Amino acid sequence: MVYLLKIMLFNTINKFSERLVNKLIFLFAFIIITIVLSLTFISYKIIQNDTVKNLIANDLNNLVLVNKNFEKYFIDIGKYSFPLTNYDNFMNAVVNESGDYTQSIYLENCLKNLISQRKDINSVFLYLPKEKKYYFVEYNNFDLTVKIFYNQDFSKFAWYRKLNSSTTNTYIQPLVTDKENGYSISGRNLFIMYHRILRNISNREPLAVISLCINSVGKNEILNDIPIKHGDHTLLLDEGNRIFYTNIPSY
């Protein structure tokens, strides 16, 4: 009887031990799996955060580069709009063109020269406030055509007033949001109007305005530095938050 009880007790202990071992194995396995999964999740999050940070850093670097390139581009256009070569001859022609046909032809040739040397210029205008007229040159069937428009008073336009009061004698007009300027403009994919006022040195009186209608060639070359994905929106703003370009359809 005692032997039987010992056997039963031994069997009970064995069964209990087996169940305990199984539970411990399951517990340890669960702990190990939990640790592995946790470490995997943490590693994934770390890699994900690093990837996001790298993407943001790359995007910021691209934006800084694009901003610098646009600054250089606008400075380059500004220099190009100023007739440094033969400036005295140009201003003499501006003052005397109404009574001297040769001076008028000289101005036409200057405008043709301006438009023919850059692929990003759609058309060139020369406005004479005193005469209230402007010269206009553009490519017409691959030929340069110069036209003159009379009885043109631009003092009513905001861009002209801002240009006349500008300390730099320049004003950039974004055509995506401000197309009204009084000029006869045609063409597609136009970007900006770059206006420069030329004054009488002695009394600061405005004598002429050179306006360059710039197409999107240069802008597109600069924006190619940004890897724009489907669904991304791009805005080009100045310091006054004026929109110069956007790919948002509502604009």
PDB file of C-alpha atoms in Angstrom:
ATOM      1  CA  MET A   1       0.000   0.000   0.000  1.00  0.00           C
ATOM      2  CA  VAL A   2       2.774   2.365   0.893  1.00  0.00           C
ATOM      3  CA  TYR A   3       4.596   1.434  -2.322  1.00  0.00           C
ATOM      4  CA  LEU A   4       1.479   2.191  -4.333  1.00  0.00           C
ATOM      5  CA  LEU A   5       1.129   5.576  -2.687  1.00  0.00           C
ATOM      6  CA  LYS A   6       4.755   6.358  -3.459  1.00  0.00           C
ATOM      7  CA  ILE A   7       4.228   5.481  -7.108  1.00  0.00           C
ATOM      8  CA  MET A   8       1.094   7.624  -7.312  1.00  0.00           C
ATOM      9  CA  LEU A   9       2.861  10.501  -5.597  1.00  0.00           C
ATOM     10  CA  PHE A  10       5.844  10.128  -7.934  1.00  0.00           C
ATOM     11  CA  ASN A  11       3.567  10.131 -10.987  1.00  0.00           C
ATOM     12  CA  THR A  12       1.752  13.193  -9.707  1.00  0.00           C
ATOM     13  CA  ILE A  13       5.036  15.005  -9.154  1.00  0.00           C
ATOM     14  CA  ASN A  14       6.237  14.020 -12.627  1.00  0.00           C
ATOM     15  CA  LYS A  15       3.046  15.271 -14.246  1.00  0.00           C
ATOM     16  CA  PHE A  16       3.249  18.494 -12.269  1.00  0.00           C
ATOM     17  CA  SER A  17       6.915  18.901 -13.197  1.00  0.00           C
ATOM     18  CA  GLU A  18       6.165  18.284 -16.870  1.00  0.00           C
ATOM     19  CA  ARG A  19       3.374  20.850 -16.834  1.00  0.00           C
ATOM     20  CA  LEU A  20       5.620  23.311 -15.029  1.00  0.00           C
ATOM     21  CA  VAL A  21       8.454  22.718 -17.493  1.00  0.00           C
ATOM     22  CA  ASN A  22       6.078  23.151 -20.420  1.00  0.00           C
ATOM     23  CA  LYS A  23       4.755  26.358 -18.930  1.00  0.00           C
ATOM     24  CA  LEU A  24       8.273  27.623 -18.313  1.00  0.00           C
ATOM     25  CA  ILE A  25       9.310  26.722 -21.866  1.00  0.00           C
ATOM     26  CA  PHE A  26       6.251  28.507 -23.224  1.00  0.00           C
ATOM     27  CA  LEU A  27       6.940  31.507 -20.983  1.00  0.00           C
ATOM     28  CA  PHE A  28      10.605  31.719 -21.982  1.00  0.00           C
ATOM     29  CA  ALA A  29       9.696  31.265 -25.650  1.00  0.00           C
ATOM     30  CA  PHE A  30       7.101  34.016 -25.351  1.00  0.00           C
ATOM     31  CA  ILE A  31       9.612  36.312 -23.652  1.00  0.00           C
ATOM     32  CA  ILE A  32      12.267  35.621 -26.304  1.00  0.00           C
ATOM     33  CA  ILE A  33       9.788  36.166 -29.150  1.00  0.00           C
ATOM     34  CA  THR A  34       8.564  39.375 -27.496  1.00  0.00           C
ATOM     35  CA  ILE A  35      12.138  40.627 -27.097  1.00  0.00           C
ATOM     36  CA  VAL A  36      12.986  39.771 -30.715  1.00  0.00           C
ATOM     37  CA  LEU A  37       9.826  41.423 -32.009  1.00  0.00           C
ATOM     38  CA  SER A  38      10.426  44.479 -29.832  1.00  0.00           C
ATOM     39  CA  LEU A  39      14.024  44.801 -31.007  1.00  0.00           C
ATOM     40  CA  THR A  40      12.899  44.342 -34.616  1.00  0.00           C
ATOM     41  CA  PHE A  41      10.211  47.007 -34.216  1.00  0.00           C
ATOM     42  CA  ILE A  42      12.625  49.393 -32.506  1.00  0.00           C
ATOM     43  CA  SER A  43      15.225  48.815 -35.229  1.00  0.00           C
ATOM     44  CA  TYR A  44      12.581  49.416 -37.896  1.00  0.00           C
ATOM     45  CA  LYS A  45      11.508  52.668 -36.237  1.00  0.00           C
ATOM     46  CA  ILE A  46      15.125  53.822 -35.912  1.00  0.00           C
ATOM     47  CA  ILE A  47      15.779  53.055 -39.582  1.00  0.00           C
ATOM     48  CA  GLN A  48      12.487  54.691 -40.546  1.00  0.00           C
ATOM     49  CA  ASN A  49      13.299  57.838 -38.549  1.00  0.00           C
ATOM     50  CA  ASP A  50      16.799  57.999 -40.015  1.00  0.00           C
ATOM     51  CA  THR A  51      15.364  57.561 -43.507  1.00  0.00           C
ATOM     52  CA  VAL A  52      12.823  60.332 -42.953  1.00  0.00           C
ATOM     53  CA  LYS A  53      15.510  62.610 -41.530  1.00  0.00           C
ATOM     54  CA  ASN A  54      17.756  61.926 -44.523  1.00  0.00           C
ATOM     55  CA  LEU A  55      14.901  62.602 -46.935  1.00  0.00           C
ATOM     56  CA  ILE A  56      14.068  65.870 -45.172  1.00  0.00           C
ATOM     57  CA  ALA A  57      17.739  66.893 -45.138  1.00  0.00           C
ATOM     58  CA  ASN A  58      18.080  66.100 -48.845  1.00  0.00           C
ATOM     59  CA  ASP A  59      14.904  68.043 -49.651  1.00  0.00           C
ATOM     60  CA  LEU A  60      16.133  71.028 -47.637  1.00  0.00           C
ATOM     61  CA  ASN A  61      19.499  70.937 -49.401  1.00  0.00           C
ATOM     62  CA  ASN A  62      17.730  70.786 -52.760  1.00  0.00           C
ATOM     63  CA  LEU A  63      15.502  73.726 -51.828  1.00  0.00           C
ATOM     64  CA  VAL A  64      18.481  75.802 -50.675  1.00  0.00           C
ATOM     65  CA  LEU A  65      20.248  75.052 -53.961  1.00  0.00           C
ATOM     66  CA  VAL A  66      17.152  75.933 -55.994  1.00  0.00           C
ATOM     67  CA  ASN A  67      16.669  79.198 -54.083  1.00  0.00           C
ATOM     68  CA  LYS A  68      20.278  80.191 -54.730  1.00  0.00           C
ATOM     69  CA  ASN A  69      19.925  79.321 -58.405  1.00  0.00           C
ATOM     70  CA  PHE A  70      16.792  81.452 -58.715  1.00  0.00           C
ATOM     71  CA  GLU A  71      18.572  84.364 -57.022  1.00  0.00           C
ATOM     72  CA  LYS A  72      21.453  84.045 -59.486  1.00  0.00           C
ATOM     73  CA  TYR A  73      18.995  83.737 -62.358  1.00  0.00           C
ATOM     74  CA  PHE A  74      17.131  86.938 -61.461  1.00  0.00           C
ATOM     75  CA  ILE A  75      20.419  88.793 -60.933  1.00  0.00           C
ATOM     76  CA  ASP A  76      21.582  87.605 -64.351  1.00  0.00           C
ATOM     77  CA  ILE A  77      18.375  88.830 -66.005  1.00  0.00           C
ATOM     78  CA  GLY A  78      18.737  92.152 -64.200  1.00  0.00           C
ATOM     79  CA  LYS A  79      22.246  92.634 -65.547  1.00  0.00           C
ATOM     80  CA  TYR A  80      21.114  91.641 -69.011  1.00  0.00           C
ATOM     81  CA  SER A  81      18.286  94.203 -68.955  1.00  0.00           C
ATOM     82  CA  PHE A  82      20.705  97.081 -68.376  1.00  0.00           C
ATOM     83  CA  PRO A  83      22.292  98.395 -71.597  1.00  0.00           C
ATOM     84  CA  LEU A  84      25.864  98.752 -70.337  1.00  0.00           C
ATOM     85  CA  THR A  85      27.328  98.533 -73.823  1.00  0.00           C
ATOM     86  CA  ASN A  86      26.940 101.861 -75.660  1.00  0.00           C
ATOM     87  CA  TYR A  87      24.771 103.193 -72.824  1.00  0.00           C
ATOM     88  CA  ASP A  88      25.260 106.828 -73.874  1.00  0.00           C
ATOM     89  CA  ASN A  89      24.276 106.044 -77.461  1.00  0.00           C
ATOM     90  CA  PHE A  90      21.221 104.151 -76.246  1.00  0.00           C
ATOM     91  CA  MET A  91      20.032 106.982 -73.989  1.00  0.00           C
ATOM     92  CA  ASN A  92      20.698 109.545 -76.717  1.00  0.00           C
ATOM     93  CA  ALA A  93      18.489 107.501 -79.044  1.00  0.00           C
ATOM     94  CA  VAL A  94      15.770 107.327 -76.372  1.00  0.00           C
ATOM     95  CA  VAL A  95      15.733 111.117 -76.032  1.00  0.00           C
ATOM     96  CA  ASN A  96      15.835 111.875 -79.774  1.00  0.00           C
ATOM     97  CA  GLU A  97      13.999 108.965 -81.417  1.00  0.00           C
ATOM     98  CA  SER A  98      10.746 110.874 -82.011  1.00  0.00           C
ATOM     99  CA  GLY A  99      12.425 113.369 -84.354  1.00  0.00           C
ATOM    100  CA  ASP A 100      15.185 111.218 -85.795  1.00  0.00           C
ATOM    101  CA  TYR A 101      14.363 108.101 -87.788  1.00  0.00           C
ATOM    102  CA  THR A 102      17.923 106.785 -87.548  1.00  0.00           C
ATOM    103  CA  GLN A 103      17.697 106.875 -83.744  1.00  0.00           C
ATOM    104  CA  SER A 104      14.437 104.950 -83.911  1.00  0.00           C
ATOM    105  CA  ILE A 105      16.094 102.290 -86.090  1.00  0.00           C
ATOM    106  CA  TYR A 106      18.988 102.167 -83.631  1.00  0.00           C
ATOM    107  CA  LEU A 107      16.574 101.366 -80.780  1.00  0.00           C
ATOM    108  CA  GLU A 108      14.878  98.681 -82.847  1.00  0.00           C
ATOM    109  CA  ASN A 109      18.234  97.035 -83.495  1.00  0.00           C
ATOM    110  CA  CYS A 110      19.076  97.163 -79.784  1.00  0.00           C
ATOM    111  CA  LEU A 111      15.831  95.363 -78.951  1.00  0.00           C
ATOM    112  CA  LYS A 112      16.464  92.745 -81.639  1.00  0.00           C
ATOM    113  CA  ASN A 113      19.897  92.169 -80.181  1.00  0.00           C
ATOM    114  CA  LEU A 114      18.426  91.716 -76.690  1.00  0.00           C
ATOM    115  CA  ILE A 115      15.935  89.053 -77.706  1.00  0.00           C
ATOM    116  CA  SER A 116      18.216  87.146 -80.075  1.00  0.00           C
ATOM    117  CA  GLN A 117      20.904  86.252 -77.529  1.00  0.00           C
ATOM    118  CA  ARG A 118      18.811  84.345 -74.983  1.00  0.00           C
ATOM    119  CA  LYS A 119      16.426  81.438 -75.393  1.00  0.00           C
ATOM    120  CA  ASP A 120      14.440  82.358 -72.271  1.00  0.00           C
ATOM    121  CA  ILE A 121      13.197  85.723 -73.616  1.00  0.00           C
ATOM    122  CA  ASN A 122       9.782  85.612 -75.262  1.00  0.00           C
ATOM    123  CA  SER A 123       9.566  89.312 -76.178  1.00  0.00           C
ATOM    124  CA  VAL A 124      11.184  92.677 -75.399  1.00  0.00           C
ATOM    125  CA  PHE A 125       9.491  96.032 -74.811  1.00  0.00           C
ATOM    126  CA  LEU A 126      10.807  99.586 -74.621  1.00  0.00           C
ATOM    127  CA  TYR A 127       8.312 102.022 -73.111  1.00  0.00           C
ATOM    128  CA  LEU A 128       8.832 105.792 -73.458  1.00  0.00           C
ATOM    129  CA  PRO A 129       6.726 107.613 -70.827  1.00  0.00           C
ATOM    130  CA  LYS A 130       7.037 111.084 -72.382  1.00  0.00           C
ATOM    131  CA  GLU A 131       5.941 109.881 -75.801  1.00  0.00           C
ATOM    132  CA  LYS A 132       3.426 107.430 -74.297  1.00  0.00           C
ATOM    133  CA  LYS A 133       4.408 104.700 -76.710  1.00  0.00           C
ATOM    134  CA  TYR A 134       6.383 101.496 -76.667  1.00  0.00           C
ATOM    135  CA  TYR A 135       8.526  99.460 -79.022  1.00  0.00           C
ATOM    136  CA  PHE A 136       7.813  95.765 -79.117  1.00  0.00           C
ATOM    137  CA  VAL A 137       9.870  92.955 -80.630  1.00  0.00           C
ATOM    138  CA  GLU A 138       9.160  89.235 -80.775  1.00  0.00           C
ATOM    139  CA  TYR A 139       9.829  86.276 -83.015  1.00  0.00           C
ATOM    140  CA  ASN A 140       7.222  86.002 -85.769  1.00  0.00           C
ATOM    141  CA  ASN A 141       7.610  82.811 -87.814  1.00  0.00           C
ATOM    142  CA  PHE A 142      11.297  82.740 -86.849  1.00  0.00           C
ATOM    143  CA  ASP A 143      11.744  86.360 -87.988  1.00  0.00           C
ATOM    144  CA  LEU A 144      12.202  89.301 -85.644  1.00  0.00           C
ATOM    145  CA  THR A 145       9.370  91.793 -85.991  1.00  0.00           C
ATOM    146  CA  VAL A 146       9.389  95.238 -84.367  1.00  0.00           C
ATOM    147  CA  LYS A 147       6.120  97.083 -83.759  1.00  0.00           C
ATOM    148  CA  ILE A 148       5.362 100.452 -82.189  1.00  0.00           C
ATOM    149  CA  PHE A 149       2.222 101.058 -80.124  1.00  0.00           C
ATOM    150  CA  TYR A 150       1.085 104.644 -79.527  1.00  0.00           C
ATOM    151  CA  ASN A 151      -1.141 106.372 -76.949  1.00  0.00           C
ATOM    152  CA  GLN A 152      -0.058 104.066 -74.152  1.00  0.00           C
ATOM    153  CA  ASP A 153      -0.262 105.430 -70.600  1.00  0.00           C
ATOM    154  CA  PHE A 154       1.139 102.923 -68.126  1.00  0.00           C
ATOM    155  CA  SER A 155       0.869 105.155 -65.060  1.00  0.00           C
ATOM    156  CA  LYS A 156      -2.451 103.478 -64.213  1.00  0.00           C
ATOM    157  CA  PHE A 157      -0.846 100.059 -63.797  1.00  0.00           C
ATOM    158  CA  ALA A 158       0.363  98.878 -60.391  1.00  0.00           C
ATOM    159  CA  TRP A 159       3.605  97.423 -61.762  1.00  0.00           C
ATOM    160  CA  TYR A 160       4.613 100.779 -63.256  1.00  0.00           C
ATOM    161  CA  ARG A 161       3.914 102.665 -60.029  1.00  0.00           C
ATOM    162  CA  LYS A 162       5.928 100.111 -58.043  1.00  0.00           C
ATOM    163  CA  LEU A 163       8.746 100.290 -60.586  1.00  0.00           C
ATOM    164  CA  ASN A 164       8.785 104.094 -60.490  1.00  0.00           C
ATOM    165  CA  SER A 165       9.086 104.072 -56.691  1.00  0.00           C
ATOM    166  CA  SER A 166      11.624 101.232 -56.563  1.00  0.00           C
ATOM    167  CA  THR A 167      15.016 102.024 -55.030  1.00  0.00           C
ATOM    168  CA  THR A 168      16.637  99.493 -57.373  1.00  0.00           C
ATOM    169  CA  ASN A 169      14.870 100.826 -60.492  1.00  0.00           C
ATOM    170  CA  THR A 170      13.649  97.293 -61.158  1.00  0.00           C
ATOM    171  CA  TYR A 171      10.457  95.343 -60.602  1.00  0.00           C
ATOM    172  CA  ILE A 172       9.682  91.674 -61.251  1.00  0.00           C
ATOM    173  CA  GLN A 173       6.080  90.937 -62.188  1.00  0.00           C
ATOM    174  CA  PRO A 174       4.933  87.303 -61.730  1.00  0.00           C
ATOM    175  CA  LEU A 175       2.700  86.427 -64.665  1.00  0.00           C
ATOM    176  CA  VAL A 176       1.068  83.482 -62.911  1.00  0.00           C
ATOM    177  CA  THR A 177      -0.937  85.857 -60.697  1.00  0.00           C
ATOM    178  CA  ASP A 178      -0.538  89.289 -62.343  1.00  0.00           C
ATOM    179  CA  LYS A 179      -0.986  89.323 -66.111  1.00  0.00           C
ATOM    180  CA  GLU A 180      -2.238  92.898 -66.466  1.00  0.00           C
ATOM    181  CA  ASN A 181       0.550  95.208 -67.627  1.00  0.00           C
ATOM    182  CA  GLY A 182      -0.643  97.027 -70.767  1.00  0.00           C
ATOM    183  CA  TYR A 183       1.769  95.309 -73.127  1.00  0.00           C
ATOM    184  CA  SER A 184       0.755  93.183 -76.081  1.00  0.00           C
ATOM    185  CA  ILE A 185       1.905  89.767 -74.903  1.00  0.00           C
ATOM    186  CA  SER A 186       1.405  86.463 -76.653  1.00  0.00           C
ATOM    187  CA  GLY A 187       2.863  83.044 -76.098  1.00  0.00           C
ATOM    188  CA  ARG A 188       2.577  80.086 -73.767  1.00  0.00           C
ATOM    189  CA  ASN A 189       4.462  79.041 -70.640  1.00  0.00           C
ATOM    190  CA  LEU A 190       5.356  82.610 -69.676  1.00  0.00           C
ATOM    191  CA  PHE A 191       7.072  83.118 -66.325  1.00  0.00           C
ATOM    192  CA  ILE A 192       7.746  86.756 -65.403  1.00  0.00           C
ATOM    193  CA  MET A 193       8.052  90.294 -66.708  1.00  0.00           C
ATOM    194  CA  TYR A 194      11.339  91.901 -65.682  1.00  0.00           C
ATOM    195  CA  HIS A 195      11.003  95.697 -65.754  1.00  0.00           C
ATOM    196  CA  ARG A 196      13.878  98.188 -65.539  1.00  0.00           C
ATOM    197  CA  ILE A 197      13.414 101.951 -65.509  1.00  0.00           C
ATOM    198  CA  LEU A 198      16.074 104.259 -66.993  1.00  0.00           C
ATOM    199  CA  ARG A 199      16.163 107.781 -65.565  1.00  0.00           C
ATOM    200  CA  ASN A 200      17.580 111.182 -66.297  1.00  0.00           C
ATOM    201  CA  ILE A 201      20.672 111.362 -64.094  1.00  0.00           C
ATOM    202  CA  SER A 202      20.189 115.015 -63.160  1.00  0.00           C
ATOM    203  CA  ASN A 203      16.516 115.091 -62.147  1.00  0.00           C
ATOM    204  CA  ARG A 204      15.644 111.362 -61.808  1.00  0.00           C
ATOM    205  CA  GLU A 205      12.877 111.751 -64.363  1.00  0.00           C
ATOM    206  CA  PRO A 206      11.918 108.421 -65.998  1.00  0.00           C
ATOM    207  CA  LEU A 207      13.006 108.368 -69.633  1.00  0.00           C
ATOM    208  CA  ALA A 208      12.410 104.749 -70.609  1.00  0.00           C
ATOM    209  CA  VAL A 209      11.390 101.337 -69.333  1.00  0.00           C
ATOM    210  CA  ILE A 210      12.923  98.123 -70.644  1.00  0.00           C
ATOM    211  CA  SER A 211      10.636  95.132 -70.055  1.00  0.00           C
ATOM    212  CA  LEU A 212      11.691  91.558 -70.734  1.00  0.00           C
ATOM    213  CA  CYS A 213       8.986  88.914 -71.019  1.00  0.00           C
ATOM    214  CA  ILE A 214      10.661  85.754 -69.717  1.00  0.00           C
ATOM    215  CA  ASN A 215       9.398  82.296 -70.633  1.00  0.00           C
ATOM    216  CA  SER A 216       9.701  79.133 -68.557  1.00  0.00           C
ATOM    217  CA  VAL A 217      12.911  77.716 -70.076  1.00  0.00           C
ATOM    218  CA  GLY A 218      15.277  78.922 -67.341  1.00  0.00           C
ATOM    219  CA  LYS A 219      12.760  78.277 -64.579  1.00  0.00           C
ATOM    220  CA  ASN A 220      12.230  74.679 -65.681  1.00  0.00           C
ATOM    221  CA  GLU A 221      15.973  74.024 -65.821  1.00  0.00           C
ATOM    222  CA  ILE A 222      16.319  75.190 -62.208  1.00  0.00           C
ATOM    223  CA  LEU A 223      13.297  73.215 -60.982  1.00  0.00           C
ATOM    224  CA  ASN A 224      14.749  70.038 -62.472  1.00  0.00           C
ATOM    225  CA  ASP A 225      17.044  69.967 -59.422  1.00  0.00           C
ATOM    226  CA  ILE A 226      14.003  69.099 -57.296  1.00  0.00           C
ATOM    227  CA  PRO A 227      12.824  65.458 -57.525  1.00  0.00           C
ATOM    228  CA  ILE A 228       9.106  66.231 -57.667  1.00  0.00           C
ATOM    229  CA  LYS A 229       6.963  63.139 -57.162  1.00  0.00           C
ATOM    230  CA  HIS A 230       3.346  62.638 -58.167  1.00  0.00           C
ATOM    231  CA  GLY A 231       1.114  64.519 -55.756  1.00  0.00           C
ATOM    232  CA  ASP A 232       3.851  66.907 -54.595  1.00  0.00           C
ATOM    233  CA  HIS A 233       3.094  70.628 -54.741  1.00  0.00           C
ATOM    234  CA  THR A 234       5.685  73.301 -55.492  1.00  0.00           C
ATOM    235  CA  LEU A 235       5.492  77.022 -54.722  1.00  0.00           C
ATOM    236  CA  LEU A 236       8.002  79.699 -55.679  1.00  0.00           C
ATOM    237  CA  LEU A 237       7.510  82.776 -53.492  1.00  0.00           C
ATOM    238  CA  ASP A 238       9.366  86.038 -53.000  1.00  0.00           C
ATOM    239  CA  GLU A 239      10.000  87.731 -49.654  1.00  0.00           C
ATOM    240  CA  GLY A 240       6.526  89.296 -49.843  1.00  0.00           C
ATOM    241  CA  ASN A 241       4.902  85.877 -50.392  1.00  0.00           C
ATOM    242  CA  ARG A 242       3.973  86.701 -53.984  1.00  0.00           C
ATOM    243  CA  ILE A 243       3.568  83.519 -55.994  1.00  0.00           C
ATOM    244  CA  PHE A 244       5.937  83.294 -58.963  1.00  0.00           C
ATOM    245  CA  TYR A 245       5.256  79.667 -59.813  1.00  0.00           C
ATOM    246  CA  THR A 246       3.131  76.796 -58.606  1.00  0.00           C
ATOM    247  CA  ASN A 247       2.080  73.425 -59.945  1.00  0.00           C
ATOM    248  CA  ILE A 248      -1.200  73.576 -58.010  1.00  0.00           C
ATOM    249  CA  PRO A 249      -3.983  73.416 -60.651  1.00  0.00           C
ATOM    250  CA  SER A 250      -6.204  76.014 -58.926  1.00  0.00           C
ATOM    251  CA  TYR A 251      -3.722  78.792 -59.804  1.00  0.00           C
TER     252      TYR A 251
END
